[in-house]
Short mmCIF file of N, CA and C in Angstrom, two decimals:
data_model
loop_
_atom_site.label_atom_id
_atom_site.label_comp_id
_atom_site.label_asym_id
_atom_site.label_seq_id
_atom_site.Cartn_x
_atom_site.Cartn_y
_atom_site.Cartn_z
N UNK U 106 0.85 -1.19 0.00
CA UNK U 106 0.00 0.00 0.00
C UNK U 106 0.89 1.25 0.00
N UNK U 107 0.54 2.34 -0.56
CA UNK U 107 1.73 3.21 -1.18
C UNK U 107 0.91 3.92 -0.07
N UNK U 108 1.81 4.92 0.70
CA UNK U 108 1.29 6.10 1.38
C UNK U 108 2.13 7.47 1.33
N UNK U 109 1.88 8.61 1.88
CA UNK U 109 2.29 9.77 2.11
C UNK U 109 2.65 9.88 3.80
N UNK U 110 3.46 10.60 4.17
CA UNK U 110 3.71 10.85 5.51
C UNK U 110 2.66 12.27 5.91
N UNK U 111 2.20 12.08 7.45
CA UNK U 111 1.27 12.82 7.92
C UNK U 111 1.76 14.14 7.55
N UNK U 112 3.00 14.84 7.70
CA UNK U 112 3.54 15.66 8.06
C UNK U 112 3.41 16.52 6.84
N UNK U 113 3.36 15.87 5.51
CA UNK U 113 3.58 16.21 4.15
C UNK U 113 1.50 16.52 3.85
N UNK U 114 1.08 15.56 4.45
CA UNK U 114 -0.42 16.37 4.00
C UNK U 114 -0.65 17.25 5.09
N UNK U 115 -0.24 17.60 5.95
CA UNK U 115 -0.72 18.29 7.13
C UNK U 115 -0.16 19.95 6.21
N UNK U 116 0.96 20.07 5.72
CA UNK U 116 1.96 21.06 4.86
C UNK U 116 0.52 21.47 3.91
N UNK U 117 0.83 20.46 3.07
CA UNK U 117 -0.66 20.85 2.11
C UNK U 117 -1.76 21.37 2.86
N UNK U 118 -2.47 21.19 3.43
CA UNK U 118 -3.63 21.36 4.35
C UNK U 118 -3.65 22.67 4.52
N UNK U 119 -2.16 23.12 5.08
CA UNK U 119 -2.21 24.52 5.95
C UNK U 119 -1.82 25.00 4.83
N UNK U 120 -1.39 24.83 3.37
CA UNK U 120 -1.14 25.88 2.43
C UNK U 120 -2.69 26.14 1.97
N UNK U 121 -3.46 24.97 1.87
CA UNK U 121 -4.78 25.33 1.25
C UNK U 121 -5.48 26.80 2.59
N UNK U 122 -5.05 26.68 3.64
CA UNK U 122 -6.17 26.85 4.69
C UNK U 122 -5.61 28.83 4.28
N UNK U 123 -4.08 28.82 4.62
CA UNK U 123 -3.83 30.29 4.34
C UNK U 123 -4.23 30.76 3.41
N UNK U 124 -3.88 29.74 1.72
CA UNK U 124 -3.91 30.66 0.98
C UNK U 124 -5.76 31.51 0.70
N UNK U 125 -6.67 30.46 1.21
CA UNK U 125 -8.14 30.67 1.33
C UNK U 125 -8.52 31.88 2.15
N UNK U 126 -7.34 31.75 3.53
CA UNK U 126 -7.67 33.11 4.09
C UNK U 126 -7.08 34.96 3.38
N UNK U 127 -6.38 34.22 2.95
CA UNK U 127 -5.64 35.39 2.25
C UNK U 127 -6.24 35.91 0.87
N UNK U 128 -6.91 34.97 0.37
CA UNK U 128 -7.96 35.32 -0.71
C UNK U 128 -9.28 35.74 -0.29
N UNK U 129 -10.07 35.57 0.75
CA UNK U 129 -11.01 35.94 1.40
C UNK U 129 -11.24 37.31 1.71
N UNK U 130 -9.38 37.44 2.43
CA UNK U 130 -9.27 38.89 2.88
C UNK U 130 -9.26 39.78 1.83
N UNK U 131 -8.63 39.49 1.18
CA UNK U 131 -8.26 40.43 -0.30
C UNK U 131 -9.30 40.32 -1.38
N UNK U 132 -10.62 39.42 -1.12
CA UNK U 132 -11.26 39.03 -2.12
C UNK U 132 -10.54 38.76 -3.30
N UNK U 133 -9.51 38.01 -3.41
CA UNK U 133 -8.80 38.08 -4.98
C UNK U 133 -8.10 36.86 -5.04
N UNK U 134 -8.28 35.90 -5.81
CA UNK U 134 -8.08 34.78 -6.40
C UNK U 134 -6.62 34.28 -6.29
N UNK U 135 -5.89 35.10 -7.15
CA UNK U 135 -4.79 34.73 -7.57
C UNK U 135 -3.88 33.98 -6.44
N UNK U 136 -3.98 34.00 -5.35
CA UNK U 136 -3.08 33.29 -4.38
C UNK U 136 -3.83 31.91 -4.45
N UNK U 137 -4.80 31.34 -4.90
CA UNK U 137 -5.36 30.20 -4.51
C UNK U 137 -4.82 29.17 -5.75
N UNK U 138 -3.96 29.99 -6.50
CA UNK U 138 -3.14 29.31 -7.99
C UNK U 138 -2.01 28.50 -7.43
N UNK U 139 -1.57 28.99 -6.24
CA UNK U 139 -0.50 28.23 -5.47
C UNK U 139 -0.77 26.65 -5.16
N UNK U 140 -1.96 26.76 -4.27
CA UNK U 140 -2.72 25.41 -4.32
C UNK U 140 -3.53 24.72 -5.16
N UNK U 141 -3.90 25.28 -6.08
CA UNK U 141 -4.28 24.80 -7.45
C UNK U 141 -3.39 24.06 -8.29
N UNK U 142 -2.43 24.93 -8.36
CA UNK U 142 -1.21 24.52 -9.91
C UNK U 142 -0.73 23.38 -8.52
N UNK U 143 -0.21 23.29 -7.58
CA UNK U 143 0.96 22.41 -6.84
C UNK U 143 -0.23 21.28 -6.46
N UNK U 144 -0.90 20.92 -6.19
CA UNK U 144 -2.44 20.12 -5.91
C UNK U 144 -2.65 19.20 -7.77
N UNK U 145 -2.88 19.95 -8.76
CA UNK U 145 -2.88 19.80 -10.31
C UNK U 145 -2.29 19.11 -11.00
N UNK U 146 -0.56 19.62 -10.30
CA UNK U 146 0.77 19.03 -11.05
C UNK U 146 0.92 17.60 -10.18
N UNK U 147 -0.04 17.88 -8.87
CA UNK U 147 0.62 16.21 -8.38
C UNK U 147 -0.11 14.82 -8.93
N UNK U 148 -1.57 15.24 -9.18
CA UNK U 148 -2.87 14.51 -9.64
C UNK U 148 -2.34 14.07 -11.28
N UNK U 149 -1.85 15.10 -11.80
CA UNK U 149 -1.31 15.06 -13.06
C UNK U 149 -0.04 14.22 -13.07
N UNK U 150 1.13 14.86 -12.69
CA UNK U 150 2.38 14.43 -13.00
C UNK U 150 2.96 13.55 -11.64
N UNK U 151 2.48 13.70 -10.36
CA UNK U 151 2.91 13.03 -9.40
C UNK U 151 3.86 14.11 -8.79
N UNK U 152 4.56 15.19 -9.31
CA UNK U 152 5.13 15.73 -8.52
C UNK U 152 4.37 17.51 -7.83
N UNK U 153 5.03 17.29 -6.65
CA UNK U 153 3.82 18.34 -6.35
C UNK U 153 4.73 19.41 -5.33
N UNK U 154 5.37 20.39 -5.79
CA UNK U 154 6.50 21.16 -5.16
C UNK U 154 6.74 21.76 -4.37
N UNK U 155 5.23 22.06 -3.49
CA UNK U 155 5.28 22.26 -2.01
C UNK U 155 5.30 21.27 -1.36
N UNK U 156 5.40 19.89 -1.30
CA UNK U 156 5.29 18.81 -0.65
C UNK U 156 7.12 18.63 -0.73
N UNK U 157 7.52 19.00 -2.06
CA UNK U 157 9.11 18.43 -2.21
C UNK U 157 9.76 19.16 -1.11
N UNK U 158 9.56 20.68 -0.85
CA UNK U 158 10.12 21.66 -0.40
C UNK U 158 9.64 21.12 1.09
N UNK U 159 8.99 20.69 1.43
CA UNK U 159 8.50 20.57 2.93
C UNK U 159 9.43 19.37 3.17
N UNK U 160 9.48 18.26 2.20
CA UNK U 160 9.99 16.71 2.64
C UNK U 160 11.06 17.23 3.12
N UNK U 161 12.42 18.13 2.21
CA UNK U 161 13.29 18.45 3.00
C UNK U 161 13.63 18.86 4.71
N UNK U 162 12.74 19.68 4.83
CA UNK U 162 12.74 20.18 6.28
C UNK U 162 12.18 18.61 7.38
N UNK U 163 11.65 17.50 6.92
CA UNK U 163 11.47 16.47 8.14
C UNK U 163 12.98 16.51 9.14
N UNK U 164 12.50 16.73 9.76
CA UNK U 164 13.15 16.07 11.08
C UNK U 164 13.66 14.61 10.84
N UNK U 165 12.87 13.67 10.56
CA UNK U 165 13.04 12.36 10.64
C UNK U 165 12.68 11.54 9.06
N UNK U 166 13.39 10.18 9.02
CA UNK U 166 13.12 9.58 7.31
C UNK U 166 11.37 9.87 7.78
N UNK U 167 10.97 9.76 6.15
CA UNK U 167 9.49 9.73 5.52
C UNK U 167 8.85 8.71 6.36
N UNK U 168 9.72 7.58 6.30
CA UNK U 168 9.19 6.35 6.78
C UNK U 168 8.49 6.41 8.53
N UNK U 169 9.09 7.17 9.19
CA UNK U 169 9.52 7.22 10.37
C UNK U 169 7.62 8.08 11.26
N UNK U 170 7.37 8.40 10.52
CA UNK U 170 6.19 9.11 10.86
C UNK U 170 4.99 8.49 9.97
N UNK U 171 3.58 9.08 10.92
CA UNK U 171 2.44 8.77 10.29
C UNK U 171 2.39 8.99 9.19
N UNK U 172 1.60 7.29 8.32
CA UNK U 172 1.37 7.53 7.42
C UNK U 172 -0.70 7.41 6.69
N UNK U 173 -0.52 7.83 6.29
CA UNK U 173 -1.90 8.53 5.16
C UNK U 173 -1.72 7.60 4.05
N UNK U 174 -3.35 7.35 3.96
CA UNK U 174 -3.50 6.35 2.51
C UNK U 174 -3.35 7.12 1.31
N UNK U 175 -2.66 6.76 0.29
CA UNK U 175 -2.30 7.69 -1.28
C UNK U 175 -3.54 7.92 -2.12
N UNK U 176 -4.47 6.28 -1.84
CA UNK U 176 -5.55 6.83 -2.38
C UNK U 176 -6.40 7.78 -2.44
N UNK U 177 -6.54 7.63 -0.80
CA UNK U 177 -7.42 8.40 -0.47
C UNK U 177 -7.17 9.89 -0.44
N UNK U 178 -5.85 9.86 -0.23
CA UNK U 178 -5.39 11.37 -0.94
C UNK U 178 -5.91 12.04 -1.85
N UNK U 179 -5.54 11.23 -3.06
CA UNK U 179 -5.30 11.66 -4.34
C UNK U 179 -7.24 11.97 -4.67
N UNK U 180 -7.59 11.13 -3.45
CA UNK U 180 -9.46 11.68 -3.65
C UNK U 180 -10.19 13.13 -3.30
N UNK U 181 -9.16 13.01 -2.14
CA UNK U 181 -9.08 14.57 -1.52
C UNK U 181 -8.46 15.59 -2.24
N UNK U 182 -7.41 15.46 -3.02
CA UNK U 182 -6.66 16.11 -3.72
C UNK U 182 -7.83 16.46 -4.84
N UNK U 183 -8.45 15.40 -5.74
CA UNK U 183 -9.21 15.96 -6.63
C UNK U 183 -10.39 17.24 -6.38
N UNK U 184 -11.47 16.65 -5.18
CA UNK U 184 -12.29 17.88 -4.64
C UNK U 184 -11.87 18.87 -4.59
N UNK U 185 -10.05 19.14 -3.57
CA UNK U 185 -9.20 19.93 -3.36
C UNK U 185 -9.87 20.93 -4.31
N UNK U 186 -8.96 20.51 -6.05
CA UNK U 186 -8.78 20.80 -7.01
C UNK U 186 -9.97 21.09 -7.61
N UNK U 187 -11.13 20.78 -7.50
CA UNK U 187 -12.08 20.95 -8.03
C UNK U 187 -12.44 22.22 -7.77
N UNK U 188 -13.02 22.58 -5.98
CA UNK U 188 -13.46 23.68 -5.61
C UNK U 188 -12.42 24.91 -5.89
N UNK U 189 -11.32 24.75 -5.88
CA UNK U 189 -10.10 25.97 -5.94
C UNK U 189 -10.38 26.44 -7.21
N UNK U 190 -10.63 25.37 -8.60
CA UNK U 190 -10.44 25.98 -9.61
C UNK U 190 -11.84 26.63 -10.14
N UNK U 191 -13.15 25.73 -9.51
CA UNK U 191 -14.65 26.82 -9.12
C UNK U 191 -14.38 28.25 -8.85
N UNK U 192 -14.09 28.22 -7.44
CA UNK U 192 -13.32 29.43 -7.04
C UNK U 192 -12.58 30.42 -8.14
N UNK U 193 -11.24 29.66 -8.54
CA UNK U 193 -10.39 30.85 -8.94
C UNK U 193 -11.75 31.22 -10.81
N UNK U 194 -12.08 30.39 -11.23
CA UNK U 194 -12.94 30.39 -12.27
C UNK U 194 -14.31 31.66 -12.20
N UNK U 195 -14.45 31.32 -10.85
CA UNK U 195 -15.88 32.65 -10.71
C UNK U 195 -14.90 33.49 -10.24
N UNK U 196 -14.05 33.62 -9.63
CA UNK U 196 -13.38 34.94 -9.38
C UNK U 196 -13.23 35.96 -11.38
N UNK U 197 -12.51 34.95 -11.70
CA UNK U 197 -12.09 35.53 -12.83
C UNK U 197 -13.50 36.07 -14.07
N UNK U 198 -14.59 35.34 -13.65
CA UNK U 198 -15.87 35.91 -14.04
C UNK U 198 -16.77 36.81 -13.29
N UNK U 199 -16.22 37.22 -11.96
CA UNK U 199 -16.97 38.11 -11.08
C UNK U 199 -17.74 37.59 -10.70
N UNK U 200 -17.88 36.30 -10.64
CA UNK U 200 -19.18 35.82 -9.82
C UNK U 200 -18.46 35.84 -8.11
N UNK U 201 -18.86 36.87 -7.63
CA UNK U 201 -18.55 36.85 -5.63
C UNK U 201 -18.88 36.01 -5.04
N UNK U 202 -20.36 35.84 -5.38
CA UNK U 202 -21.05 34.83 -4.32
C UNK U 202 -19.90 33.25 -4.32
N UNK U 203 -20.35 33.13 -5.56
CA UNK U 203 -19.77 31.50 -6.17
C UNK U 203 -18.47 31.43 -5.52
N UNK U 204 -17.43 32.57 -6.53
CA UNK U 204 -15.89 32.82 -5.21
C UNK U 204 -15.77 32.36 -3.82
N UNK U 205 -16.32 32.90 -3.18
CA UNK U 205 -16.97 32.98 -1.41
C UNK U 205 -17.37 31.49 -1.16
N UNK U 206 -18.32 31.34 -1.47
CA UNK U 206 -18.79 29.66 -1.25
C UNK U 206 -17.97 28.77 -1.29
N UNK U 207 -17.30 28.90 -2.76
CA UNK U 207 -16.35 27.57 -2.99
C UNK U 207 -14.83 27.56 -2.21
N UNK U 208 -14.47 28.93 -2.18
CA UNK U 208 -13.33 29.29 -1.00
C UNK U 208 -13.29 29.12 0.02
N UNK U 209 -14.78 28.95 0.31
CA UNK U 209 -14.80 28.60 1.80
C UNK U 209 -14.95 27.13 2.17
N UNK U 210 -15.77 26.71 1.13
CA UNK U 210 -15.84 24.95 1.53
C UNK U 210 -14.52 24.24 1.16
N UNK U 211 -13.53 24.67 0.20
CA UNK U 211 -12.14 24.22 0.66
C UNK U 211 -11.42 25.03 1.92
N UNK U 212 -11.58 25.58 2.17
CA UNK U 212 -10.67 26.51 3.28
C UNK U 212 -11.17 25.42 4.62
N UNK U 213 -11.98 25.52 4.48
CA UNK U 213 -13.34 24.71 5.85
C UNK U 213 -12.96 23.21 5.82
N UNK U 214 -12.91 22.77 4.79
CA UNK U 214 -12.96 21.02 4.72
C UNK U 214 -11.54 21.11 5.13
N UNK U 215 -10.24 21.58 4.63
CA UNK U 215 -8.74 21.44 5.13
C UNK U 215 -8.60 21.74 6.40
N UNK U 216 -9.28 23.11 6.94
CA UNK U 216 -8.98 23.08 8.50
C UNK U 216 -9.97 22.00 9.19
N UNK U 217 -10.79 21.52 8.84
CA UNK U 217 -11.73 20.24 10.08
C UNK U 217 -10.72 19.32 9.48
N UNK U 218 -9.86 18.93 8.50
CA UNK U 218 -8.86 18.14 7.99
C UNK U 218 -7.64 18.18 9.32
N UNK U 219 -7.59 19.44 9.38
CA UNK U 219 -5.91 19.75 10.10
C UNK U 219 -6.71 19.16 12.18
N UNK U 220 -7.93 19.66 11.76
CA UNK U 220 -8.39 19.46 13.51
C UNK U 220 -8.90 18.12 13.67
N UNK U 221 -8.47 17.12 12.64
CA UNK U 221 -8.62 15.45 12.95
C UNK U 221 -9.72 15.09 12.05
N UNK U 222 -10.97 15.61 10.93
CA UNK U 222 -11.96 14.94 10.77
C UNK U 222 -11.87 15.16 9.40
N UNK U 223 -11.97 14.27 8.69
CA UNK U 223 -11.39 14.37 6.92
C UNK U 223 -13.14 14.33 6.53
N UNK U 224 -13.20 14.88 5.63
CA UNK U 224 -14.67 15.21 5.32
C UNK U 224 -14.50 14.32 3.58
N UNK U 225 -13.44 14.34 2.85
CA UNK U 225 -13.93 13.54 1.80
C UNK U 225 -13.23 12.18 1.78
N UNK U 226 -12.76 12.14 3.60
CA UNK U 226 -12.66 10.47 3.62
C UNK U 226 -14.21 10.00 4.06
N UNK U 227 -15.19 10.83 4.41
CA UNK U 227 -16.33 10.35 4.72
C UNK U 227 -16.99 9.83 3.64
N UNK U 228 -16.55 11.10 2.73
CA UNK U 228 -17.75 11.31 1.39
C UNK U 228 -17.25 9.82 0.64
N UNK U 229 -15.73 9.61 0.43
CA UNK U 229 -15.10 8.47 -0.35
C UNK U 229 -15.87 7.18 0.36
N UNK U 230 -15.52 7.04 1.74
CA UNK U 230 -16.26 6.13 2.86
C UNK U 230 -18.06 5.56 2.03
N UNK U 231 -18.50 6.69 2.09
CA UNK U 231 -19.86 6.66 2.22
C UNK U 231 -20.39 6.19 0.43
N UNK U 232 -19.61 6.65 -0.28
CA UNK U 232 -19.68 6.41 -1.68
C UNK U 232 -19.55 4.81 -2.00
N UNK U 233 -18.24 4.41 -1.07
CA UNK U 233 -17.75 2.95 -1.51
C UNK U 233 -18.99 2.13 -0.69
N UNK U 234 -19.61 2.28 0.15
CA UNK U 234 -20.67 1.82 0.86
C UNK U 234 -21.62 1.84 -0.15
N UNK U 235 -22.30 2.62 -0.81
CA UNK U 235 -23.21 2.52 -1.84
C UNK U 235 -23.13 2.11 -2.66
N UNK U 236 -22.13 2.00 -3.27
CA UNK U 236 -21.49 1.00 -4.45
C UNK U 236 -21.56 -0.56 -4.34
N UNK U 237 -20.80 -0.70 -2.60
CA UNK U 237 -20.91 -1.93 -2.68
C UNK U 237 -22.16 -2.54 -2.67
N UNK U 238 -23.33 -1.93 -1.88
CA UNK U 238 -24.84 -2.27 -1.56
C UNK U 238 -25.36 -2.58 -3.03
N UNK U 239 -25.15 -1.57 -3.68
CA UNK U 239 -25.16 -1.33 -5.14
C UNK U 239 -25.00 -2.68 -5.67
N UNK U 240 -24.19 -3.13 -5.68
CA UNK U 240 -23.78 -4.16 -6.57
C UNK U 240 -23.40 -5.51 -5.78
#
């Protein structure tokens, strides 16, 4: 089972959570490209360059700390990616409201993320449950 170390999504988490507040404050998009493009390039290419830049600074090997399922990441990562680019998309069309909403339900889902309760390991959870009933 391939995983990520806690320490490396916890990094992500708190880049999504600032850059949301910092777009909120400023009403203005463009900082939420940080977590967009680095979130994008990992779903895409696997490499994801705020995660590289953080691995350096561990304290301890990768191995050595909690680890996080990849899948389930890369599930979180997509929503991530979804709402940011909602977001930066109505920003760039003036839609406020839409901006606001979608900025906030990623900003919101990463910090109940950082305070212990993963909201699209529920949604993934609750999906694979219906599927299986499903079929």
């Amino acid at each position: 089972m391939k995983t990520i170390p806690k320490p490396l999504v916890m990094a992500n988490q708190w880049t999504i959570v600032l850059t949301v507040i910092i777009a909120l404050l400023t009403q203005s998009a463009w900082i939420l490209f940080i977590p967009l493009i680095a979130n994008l390039s990992s779903l895409l290419t696997g490499f994801h360059p705020i995660l590289v830049l953080v691995k350096r600074l561990l304290a301890k090997p990768a191995n050595q700390y909690i680890q996080e399922d990849y899948a389930q990441l890369r599930f979180n990562q997509w929503l991530a990616v979804g709402f940011l680019f909602v977001a930066s998309l109505s920003f760039l069309l003036n839609w406020t409201i839409l901006f606001n909403i979608a900025t906030l339900m990623v900003g919101i889902a990463a910090l109940i993320a950082i305070l212990g309760f993963c909201i699209g390991c529920f949604v993934r959870f609750r999906y694979q449950q219906w599927s299986y009933r499903r079929n």
